[in-house]
Short mmCIF file of C-alpha atoms in Angstrom, two decimals:
data_model
loop_
_atom_site.label_atom_id
_atom_site.label_comp_id
_atom_site.label_asym_id
_atom_site.label_seq_id
_atom_site.Cartn_x
_atom_site.Cartn_y
_atom_site.Cartn_z
CA MET A 1340 98.32 115.46 110.85
CA ARG A 1341 100.41 116.43 107.82
CA THR A 1342 102.23 119.08 109.80
CA MET A 1343 102.93 116.68 112.66
CA PHE A 1344 104.41 113.99 110.40
CA ARG A 1345 106.77 115.50 107.83
CA THR A 1346 106.42 112.78 105.26
CA ARG A 1347 108.64 112.06 102.29
CA VAL A 1348 106.80 110.03 99.66
CA GLU A 1349 108.57 108.06 96.95
CA GLY A 1350 107.03 106.16 94.05
CA VAL A 1351 103.39 107.05 94.73
CA ASP A 1352 102.86 107.22 90.95
CA ASN A 1353 103.27 103.44 90.95
CA ILE A 1354 99.74 103.17 92.32
CA PRO A 1355 97.33 102.75 89.37
CA GLY A 1356 94.86 105.59 89.03
CA SER A 1357 91.88 103.27 88.73
CA GLY A 1358 90.87 99.67 89.25
CA PRO A 1359 91.51 97.27 92.12
CA VAL A 1360 94.89 97.51 93.83
CA ILE A 1361 96.41 95.79 96.85
CA LEU A 1362 98.84 97.90 98.87
CA ALA A 1363 101.05 95.55 100.90
CA GLY A 1364 103.65 96.80 103.34
CA ASN A 1365 105.50 96.49 106.60
CA HIS A 1366 103.88 97.40 109.91
CA LEU A 1367 106.03 99.15 112.50
CA THR A 1368 103.58 100.99 114.71
CA PHE A 1369 100.00 102.18 115.15
CA ILE A 1370 100.42 105.40 113.17
CA ASP A 1371 101.24 103.51 109.94
CA SER A 1372 97.50 103.26 109.32
CA MET A 1373 97.13 107.00 109.90
CA ILE A 1374 99.91 108.02 107.52
CA LEU A 1375 99.20 105.68 104.59
CA PRO A 1376 95.79 107.21 103.67
CA LEU A 1377 97.31 110.71 103.81
CA VAL A 1378 99.90 110.05 101.09
CA CYS A 1379 97.61 108.35 98.56
CA ASP A 1380 95.40 110.22 96.11
CA ARG A 1381 92.83 107.40 96.14
CA THR A 1382 91.00 106.21 99.24
CA VAL A 1383 92.74 103.26 100.87
CA HIS A 1384 90.39 100.78 102.53
CA PHE A 1385 91.86 98.56 105.19
CA ILE A 1386 90.83 96.24 107.98
CA GLY A 1387 91.12 97.50 111.54
CA LYS A 1388 90.22 96.24 114.97
CA ASP A 1389 86.63 97.06 115.82
CA GLU A 1390 87.84 98.61 119.08
CA TYR A 1391 89.27 101.50 117.04
CA VAL A 1392 85.75 102.75 116.36
CA THR A 1393 83.99 101.73 119.56
CA GLY A 1394 86.08 103.64 122.09
CA LYS A 1395 84.43 105.94 124.59
CA GLY A 1396 85.04 109.56 125.45
CA ILE A 1397 86.60 112.28 123.31
CA LYS A 1398 89.58 110.13 122.33
CA GLY A 1399 87.30 107.29 121.25
CA ARG A 1400 85.11 109.59 119.16
CA LEU A 1401 88.12 111.20 117.49
CA MET A 1402 89.59 107.81 116.62
CA ALA A 1403 86.27 106.60 115.21
CA TRP A 1404 85.89 109.78 113.15
CA PHE A 1405 89.39 109.55 111.72
CA PHE A 1406 89.47 105.85 110.90
CA THR A 1407 86.01 105.57 109.40
CA GLY A 1408 86.68 108.72 107.38
CA SER A 1409 89.98 107.39 106.09
CA GLY A 1410 88.61 104.08 104.84
CA MET A 1411 88.99 101.69 107.74
CA ILE A 1412 86.50 98.83 107.94
CA PRO A 1413 86.12 97.43 111.47
CA VAL A 1414 86.28 93.65 111.82
CA ASP A 1415 86.40 91.46 114.93
CA ARG A 1416 89.66 89.76 114.01
CA ASP A 1417 89.89 87.97 117.35
CA GLY A 1418 86.72 86.00 116.78
CA ALA A 1419 86.62 82.40 115.57
CA ASN A 1420 86.04 83.51 111.97
CA GLY A 1421 88.05 86.73 112.11
CA GLY A 1422 90.56 85.69 109.46
CA VAL A 1423 87.86 84.58 107.02
CA ALA A 1424 85.87 87.78 107.59
CA ALA A 1425 88.94 89.91 106.90
CA LEU A 1426 89.74 87.98 103.72
CA MET A 1427 86.19 88.20 102.39
CA THR A 1428 86.03 91.91 103.20
CA GLY A 1429 89.24 92.50 101.27
CA ARG A 1430 87.93 90.52 98.34
CA ARG A 1431 84.71 92.55 98.24
CA ILE A 1432 86.62 95.83 98.28
CA LEU A 1433 88.83 94.72 95.39
CA GLU A 1434 85.91 93.41 93.36
CA GLU A 1435 84.40 96.89 93.68
CA GLY A 1436 87.51 98.28 91.99
CA LYS A 1437 88.93 99.95 95.09
CA ILE A 1438 92.28 99.97 96.91
CA PHE A 1439 92.80 97.55 99.77
CA GLY A 1440 95.71 98.05 102.17
CA ILE A 1441 97.16 95.11 104.05
CA TYR A 1442 100.05 94.30 106.34
CA PRO A 1443 101.04 90.72 105.41
CA GLU A 1444 102.90 90.25 108.71
CA GLY A 1445 99.48 90.29 110.39
CA THR A 1446 100.62 92.42 113.31
CA ARG A 1447 103.14 95.10 114.20
CA SER A 1448 106.80 94.15 114.24
CA PRO A 1449 107.97 93.67 117.84
CA ASP A 1450 111.52 94.87 117.15
CA GLY A 1451 111.66 96.78 113.87
CA ARG A 1452 112.57 93.75 111.76
CA LEU A 1453 110.45 92.37 108.91
CA TYR A 1454 108.71 89.08 109.62
CA ARG A 1455 107.27 86.30 107.49
CA GLY A 1456 104.10 87.21 105.61
CA ARG A 1457 100.76 85.46 105.97
CA THR A 1458 99.37 84.03 102.75
CA GLY A 1459 96.13 86.04 102.79
CA ILE A 1460 97.84 88.58 100.51
CA ALA A 1461 98.45 85.83 97.94
CA ARG A 1462 94.87 84.57 98.15
CA LEU A 1463 93.54 88.05 97.49
CA THR A 1464 95.66 88.77 94.43
CA LEU A 1465 94.98 85.34 92.93
CA MET A 1466 91.23 85.43 93.62
CA THR A 1467 90.72 88.94 92.24
CA GLY A 1468 93.55 89.47 89.76
CA ALA A 1469 94.37 92.77 91.49
CA PRO A 1470 98.01 93.89 91.21
CA VAL A 1471 100.07 94.24 94.38
CA VAL A 1472 101.91 97.50 94.99
CA PRO A 1473 104.46 96.92 97.78
CA PHE A 1474 105.28 99.77 100.13
CA ALA A 1475 107.60 100.48 103.04
CA MET A 1476 107.07 102.59 106.13
CA ILE A 1477 110.40 104.00 107.29
CA GLY A 1478 110.86 105.81 110.58
CA THR A 1479 107.37 105.55 112.05
CA ASP A 1480 108.66 103.37 114.89
CA LYS A 1481 110.95 106.21 115.96
CA LEU A 1482 107.97 108.53 116.39
CA GLN A 1483 105.95 106.06 118.43
CA PRO A 1484 108.28 103.51 120.06
CA GLY A 1485 106.45 100.39 121.13
CA GLY A 1486 103.30 101.57 119.38
CA ALA A 1487 101.95 103.11 122.57
CA GLY A 1488 101.29 106.64 123.74
CA MET A 1489 101.08 109.81 121.70
CA PRO A 1490 103.41 109.91 118.68
CA ARG A 1491 105.94 112.69 118.60
CA PRO A 1492 106.46 114.94 115.56
CA GLY A 1493 109.14 113.93 113.10
CA ARG A 1494 110.09 112.79 109.63
CA VAL A 1495 108.96 109.56 108.01
CA THR A 1496 109.32 108.07 104.55
CA VAL A 1497 106.72 106.08 102.64
CA ARG A 1498 108.23 104.29 99.66
CA PHE A 1499 106.14 102.52 97.00
CA GLY A 1500 107.49 99.89 94.63
CA GLU A 1501 106.33 98.93 91.16
CA PRO A 1502 103.12 96.90 90.73
CA MET A 1503 103.48 93.13 90.93
CA GLU A 1504 101.10 90.83 89.08
CA PHE A 1505 100.72 87.09 89.40
CA SER A 1506 98.42 86.15 86.52
CA ARG A 1507 100.68 83.18 85.77
CA TYR A 1508 99.20 81.54 88.88
CA GLU A 1509 95.57 82.17 87.94
CA GLY A 1510 93.26 79.51 89.37
CA MET A 1511 95.87 78.27 91.85
CA ASP A 1512 94.65 80.12 94.94
CA ARG A 1513 94.27 76.82 96.83
CA ASP A 1514 97.81 75.60 96.17
CA ARG A 1515 99.74 76.22 99.39
CA TYR A 1516 103.10 76.17 97.63
CA VAL A 1517 101.96 78.83 95.18
CA LEU A 1518 100.48 80.90 98.01
CA ARG A 1519 103.77 80.78 99.89
CA ALA A 1520 105.81 81.64 96.78
CA VAL A 1521 103.62 84.65 95.96
CA THR A 1522 103.68 85.88 99.55
CA ASP A 1523 107.46 85.52 99.80
CA SER A 1524 107.88 87.44 96.53
CA VAL A 1525 105.88 90.35 97.94
CA MET A 1526 107.78 90.29 101.25
CA ALA A 1527 111.12 90.26 99.43
CA GLU A 1528 110.12 93.47 97.65
CA VAL A 1529 108.94 95.06 100.90
CA MET A 1530 112.31 94.15 102.43
CA ARG A 1531 114.14 95.75 99.50
CA LEU A 1532 112.12 98.95 99.86
CA SER A 1533 112.39 99.18 103.64
CA GLY A 1534 115.96 97.97 104.15
CA GLN A 1535 114.80 95.92 107.14
CA GLU A 1536 116.40 92.72 108.35
CA TYR A 1537 114.17 89.76 107.43
CA VAL A 1538 113.20 87.09 109.96
CA ASP A 1539 111.73 83.84 108.59
CA MET A 1540 109.16 83.37 111.33
CA TYR A 1541 105.77 84.88 112.10
CA ALA A 1542 105.74 88.06 114.17
CA THR A 1543 103.06 86.62 116.46
CA LYS A 1544 105.42 83.78 117.37
CA ALA A 1545 108.23 86.24 118.07
CA LYS A 1546 105.95 88.25 120.36
CA ALA A 1547 104.96 85.12 122.27
CA ALA A 1548 108.57 84.02 122.82
#
């Protein structure tokens, strides 16, 4: 995997060496979740579709082996309580002092631009006190256009920003204005790191248009 994706990593020292941490970044294509665990010294736990570990045949077994080994926790996100289950899983991981990776956009970008973040990221940092380390995936969409098929070899960059903390909003995890402000702050930093054009609408809405 490392030889296939020639990865330049910037700012990885910004990730604290211990304690709970939220890694929040942009999501361009499927292989983002394969590259992120490879560039971090600590295990990155993240939510993934349960279909990633239930596939059949050799391909299905290889995917299950890789994702479970790299820290993915399967969740049925399409179910009625999928969002709540994902949030509670993230909270548990952070309360155990681990790293939780999240894509605030909630889905892959349909066109390479950065879309509005969902407020689950804000709820997690305010509920747990975990700092947020923003990151940017750069170039992964060129290796796997459309997120389908086998990725081709090439160069990518993973850029980490400085930790962000929101202790000034402690106890305000039910205030929707605070949740939006925190989320927008994180997304602004992701935009700065990635250089992407920002679109103030949800990616799911853009995909449905």
